[in-house]
Amino acid sequence: MSRPTVSLWNDTVPVSVSPRPALDGDTVVDVAIVGAGLTGIWTAYYLLKRDPSLRVALLEKHTVGFGASGRNGGWASALFPQSTASLIERYGVDRARGLRDAMVESIGEIGRVVEAEGIDCDFARVGTLIYARTALQEKMLRAEVAEAQALGIDHLEWVEGDHVRASNARGATFTHDCARVHPAKLVQGLARVIEARGATIYDNTEVLSWVSGRVTTARGAVTAKYIINATEGYGASIKQTHRRILPLYSLMIATAPLPDSVWDDIGLQHGHTFSDGRNLIIYGQRTADNRFAFGGRGARYHLGSTIKPEYDRSDTVFGHLERTLSEMFPQAGKLDITHRWGGPLGVPRDWHAHVALDPATGIGSAGGYVGDGLTTTNLAGRTLADLITGTDSHLTTLPWVGHRSPDWEFEPLRFIGANAGLVGMTAADAEEAATGRPSIIAKLLAPLTGH
Ligand SMILES: Cc1cc2nc3c(=O)[nH]c(=O)nc-3n(C[C@H](O)[C@H](O)[C@H](O)COP(=O)(O)OP(=O)(O)OC[C@H]3O[C@@H](n4cnc5c(N)ncnc54)[C@H](O)[C@@H]3O)c2cc1C
């Protein structure tokens, strides 16, 4: 039997999140958005900024921020699921630089909006430390810094010394291009702002399908000139997008608040985000109320891309996260874990996020952010608003606009491939620890894992 999963974020969001009324019968709007996560909400925000007269409806199966947008690690970073080197290879230096600059600029844009709209979401642009905790990690992370400096696009430096205090840390990469946020405060605050500007959010309204001009929900039909699919990993549960996206689970834990003196020992300032150089991704932040919020991949993919509440929990992954955090920061003493939760993010077959609008049908979408959607949803929302309103902007020519990823394979190939990637990354870390050399397994699995 599944136990309910309450994230730290939902537990500490100040305003109670009562459901909005569901759709009650048929309606007509200008833009219908499927899903009230950050993609949908940012899109509505910029649409109404461009044209306050637009009738915008968000159709949400559960409640605002139910998905990844309300559960994530709170890194509003400039990361994009494709590396800068692969963007250059695909699009050339200038177009790759355009996308990378737009990502960095979007962090500032989020900061400006939350300030202007009075959304208190613990936004702090302090930056990310990626610790090198083995000789091999040092070699690989130093190579990343050298590559970034040679390309001259990303801002990455090598730091070491007294404030780099994770266990065995030989140094770290540092970028200022990441803000720490409280995800639920951000998504709930933005939802209130768009409602004040005239958008309508229908909670508990499951969308079943859509065709040009019409969305069919379990509660009535919505006629709309433009329809935006903003369901990310959950798109796998909708028949018409089933093979476009793969839901991959990421799980998190949070500790009780730690005293300032312990944080001084740990060396992380308020707002810092952190990770280390391993293959199987981990991510953490120091929260505004002085806790660790810490997460990672490793939960297995489920046959048929199924999504169930019980998949938000895996005692194996929670145990792994707790041991990893404890081992990284022994200064914290015995960890008091107060929250454990998780959720699905969305992985396209080529690990390439997209934003698109077909002017002929009025149907658009954005997603495929893998674990890097917090900032990318803002860029997607601005871009979709420009595409829908026909606003002439540099955003609509960025190389991810109109990108179409291949569909995922039929089962059981999808199951085999996705889980081979996950098991492989754990094996790759063990291989690197044993050999001290870059993992051959990781190299072989690169096409499955986006690295
Ligand atoms: C545990 C975790 C940690 C993460 N950490 C980070 C991080 O630190 N930094 C970062 O950049 N990214 C992170 N991500 C990824 C990031 O959270 C997502 O990329 C981003 O929130 C996606 O936003 P979205 O609005 O596109 O999708 P979602 O937030 O998933 O929203 C989709 C919405 O669609 C609704 N929906 C689904 N089906 C239907 C339907 N049939 N009808 C109507 N509505 C439907 C869902 O209920 C949901 O509310 C993390 C993700 C997870 C799960």
PDB file of N, CA and C in Angstrom, residues 131-147 158 170-173 277 432 435-438:
ATOM      1  N   TYR A 131      31.762  19.398  -6.289  1.00  0.00           N
ATOM      2  CA  TYR A 131      32.998  18.967  -5.634  1.00  0.00           C
ATOM      3  C   TYR A 131      33.692  17.856  -6.416  1.00  0.00           C
ATOM      4  N   ALA A 132      35.015  17.941  -6.447  1.00  0.00           N
ATOM      5  CA  ALA A 132      35.832  16.834  -6.968  1.00  0.00           C
ATOM      6  C   ALA A 132      36.301  16.045  -5.758  1.00  0.00           C
ATOM      7  N   ARG A 133      35.767  14.830  -5.600  1.00  0.00           N
ATOM      8  CA  ARG A 133      36.044  14.091  -4.366  1.00  0.00           C
ATOM      9  C   ARG A 133      36.946  12.883  -4.589  1.00  0.00           C
ATOM     10  N   THR A 134      37.432  12.728  -5.813  1.00  0.00           N
ATOM     11  CA  THR A 134      38.469  11.720  -6.109  1.00  0.00           C
ATOM     12  C   THR A 134      39.434  12.367  -7.104  1.00  0.00           C
ATOM     13  N   ALA A 135      40.572  11.710  -7.298  1.00  0.00           N
ATOM     14  CA  ALA A 135      41.546  12.246  -8.266  1.00  0.00           C
ATOM     15  C   ALA A 135      40.930  12.277  -9.662  1.00  0.00           C
ATOM     16  N   LEU A 136      40.160  11.222  -9.970  1.00  0.00           N
ATOM     17  CA  LEU A 136      39.553  11.164 -11.303  1.00  0.00           C
ATOM     18  C   LEU A 136      38.517  12.283 -11.479  1.00  0.00           C
ATOM     19  N   GLN A 137      37.692  12.492 -10.452  1.00  0.00           N
ATOM     20  CA  GLN A 137      36.707  13.586 -10.549  1.00  0.00           C
ATOM     21  C   GLN A 137      37.429  14.921 -10.732  1.00  0.00           C
ATOM     22  N   GLU A 138      38.549  15.102 -10.040  1.00  0.00           N
ATOM     23  CA  GLU A 138      39.295  16.354 -10.195  1.00  0.00           C
ATOM     24  C   GLU A 138      39.742  16.519 -11.648  1.00  0.00           C
ATOM     25  N   LYS A 139      40.271  15.426 -12.194  1.00  0.00           N
ATOM     26  CA  LYS A 139      40.763  15.485 -13.580  1.00  0.00           C
ATOM     27  C   LYS A 139      39.614  15.845 -14.538  1.00  0.00           C
ATOM     28  N   MET A 140      38.478  15.172 -14.343  1.00  0.00           N
ATOM     29  CA  MET A 140      37.361  15.395 -15.272  1.00  0.00           C
ATOM     30  C   MET A 140      36.741  16.778 -15.086  1.00  0.00           C
ATOM     31  N   LEU A 141      36.624  17.223 -13.847  1.00  0.00           N
ATOM     32  CA  LEU A 141      36.014  18.540 -13.613  1.00  0.00           C
ATOM     33  C   LEU A 141      36.955  19.671 -14.053  1.00  0.00           C
ATOM     34  N   ARG A 142      38.252  19.471 -13.843  1.00  0.00           N
ATOM     35  CA  ARG A 142      39.200  20.485 -14.339  1.00  0.00           C
ATOM     36  C   ARG A 142      39.120  20.560 -15.868  1.00  0.00           C
ATOM     37  N   ALA A 143      38.926  19.395 -16.502  1.00  0.00           N
ATOM     38  CA  ALA A 143      38.798  19.391 -17.969  1.00  0.00           C
ATOM     39  C   ALA A 143      37.544  20.160 -18.392  1.00  0.00           C
ATOM     40  N   GLU A 144      36.466  20.045 -17.592  1.00  0.00           N
ATOM     41  CA  GLU A 144      35.239  20.807 -17.911  1.00  0.00           C
ATOM     42  C   GLU A 144      35.499  22.307 -17.832  1.00  0.00           C
ATOM     43  N   VAL A 145      36.255  22.714 -16.811  1.00  0.00           N
ATOM     44  CA  VAL A 145      36.566  24.147 -16.666  1.00  0.00           C
ATOM     45  C   VAL A 145      37.409  24.600 -17.862  1.00  0.00           C
ATOM     46  N   ALA A 146      38.394  23.785 -18.223  1.00  0.00           N
ATOM     47  CA  ALA A 146      39.274  24.153 -19.348  1.00  0.00           C
ATOM     48  C   ALA A 146      38.446  24.261 -20.636  1.00  0.00           C
ATOM     49  N   GLU A 147      37.534  23.302 -20.817  1.00  0.00           N
ATOM     50  CA  GLU A 147      36.706  23.339 -22.025  1.00  0.00           C
ATOM     51  C   GLU A 147      35.807  24.580 -22.035  1.00  0.00           C
ATOM     52  N   TRP A 158      37.509  27.014 -11.440  1.00  0.00           N
ATOM     53  CA  TRP A 158      37.973  26.013 -10.489  1.00  0.00           C
ATOM     54  C   TRP A 158      38.250  26.717  -9.165  1.00  0.00           C
ATOM     55  N   ARG A 170      38.914  17.860  -3.275  1.00  0.00           N
ATOM     56  CA  ARG A 170      40.232  18.344  -3.693  1.00  0.00           C
ATOM     57  C   ARG A 170      40.098  19.694  -4.377  1.00  0.00           C
ATOM     58  N   GLY A 171      38.885  20.173  -4.460  1.00  0.00           N
ATOM     59  CA  GLY A 171      38.564  21.403  -5.166  1.00  0.00           C
ATOM     60  C   GLY A 171      37.153  21.255  -5.692  1.00  0.00           C
ATOM     61  N   ALA A 172      36.704  22.241  -6.450  1.00  0.00           N
ATOM     62  CA  ALA A 172      35.341  22.185  -6.983  1.00  0.00           C
ATOM     63  C   ALA A 172      35.248  23.100  -8.190  1.00  0.00           C
ATOM     64  N   THR A 173      34.280  22.814  -9.049  1.00  0.00           N
ATOM     65  CA  THR A 173      33.952  23.819 -10.059  1.00  0.00           C
ATOM     66  C   THR A 173      32.916  24.744  -9.422  1.00  0.00           C
ATOM     67  N   GLY A 277      31.247  15.050  -8.629  1.00  0.00           N
ATOM     68  CA  GLY A 277      31.555  14.666 -10.008  1.00  0.00           C
ATOM     69  C   GLY A 277      31.185  13.244 -10.388  1.00  0.00           C
ATOM     70  N   GLU A 432      34.774   3.436 -11.707  1.00  0.00           N
ATOM     71  CA  GLU A 432      35.741   4.534 -11.581  1.00  0.00           C
ATOM     72  C   GLU A 432      36.431   4.505 -10.221  1.00  0.00           C
ATOM     73  N   THR A 435      39.008   1.612 -10.537  1.00  0.00           N
ATOM     74  CA  THR A 435      40.109   1.715 -11.501  1.00  0.00           C
ATOM     75  C   THR A 435      40.806   3.072 -11.484  1.00  0.00           C
ATOM     76  N   GLY A 436      40.069   4.109 -10.999  1.00  0.00           N
ATOM     77  CA  GLY A 436      40.639   5.459 -11.044  1.00  0.00           C
ATOM     78  C   GLY A 436      40.696   6.017 -12.454  1.00  0.00           C
ATOM     79  N   ARG A 437      40.018   5.339 -13.380  1.00  0.00           N
ATOM     80  CA  ARG A 437      40.001   5.815 -14.782  1.00  0.00           C
ATOM     81  C   ARG A 437      38.567   6.105 -15.222  1.00  0.00           C
ATOM     82  N   PRO A 438      38.386   6.958 -16.240  1.00  0.00           N
ATOM     83  CA  PRO A 438      37.032   7.243 -16.716  1.00  0.00           C
ATOM     84  C   PRO A 438      36.327   5.951 -17.105  1.00  0.00           C
TER      85      PRO A 438
END
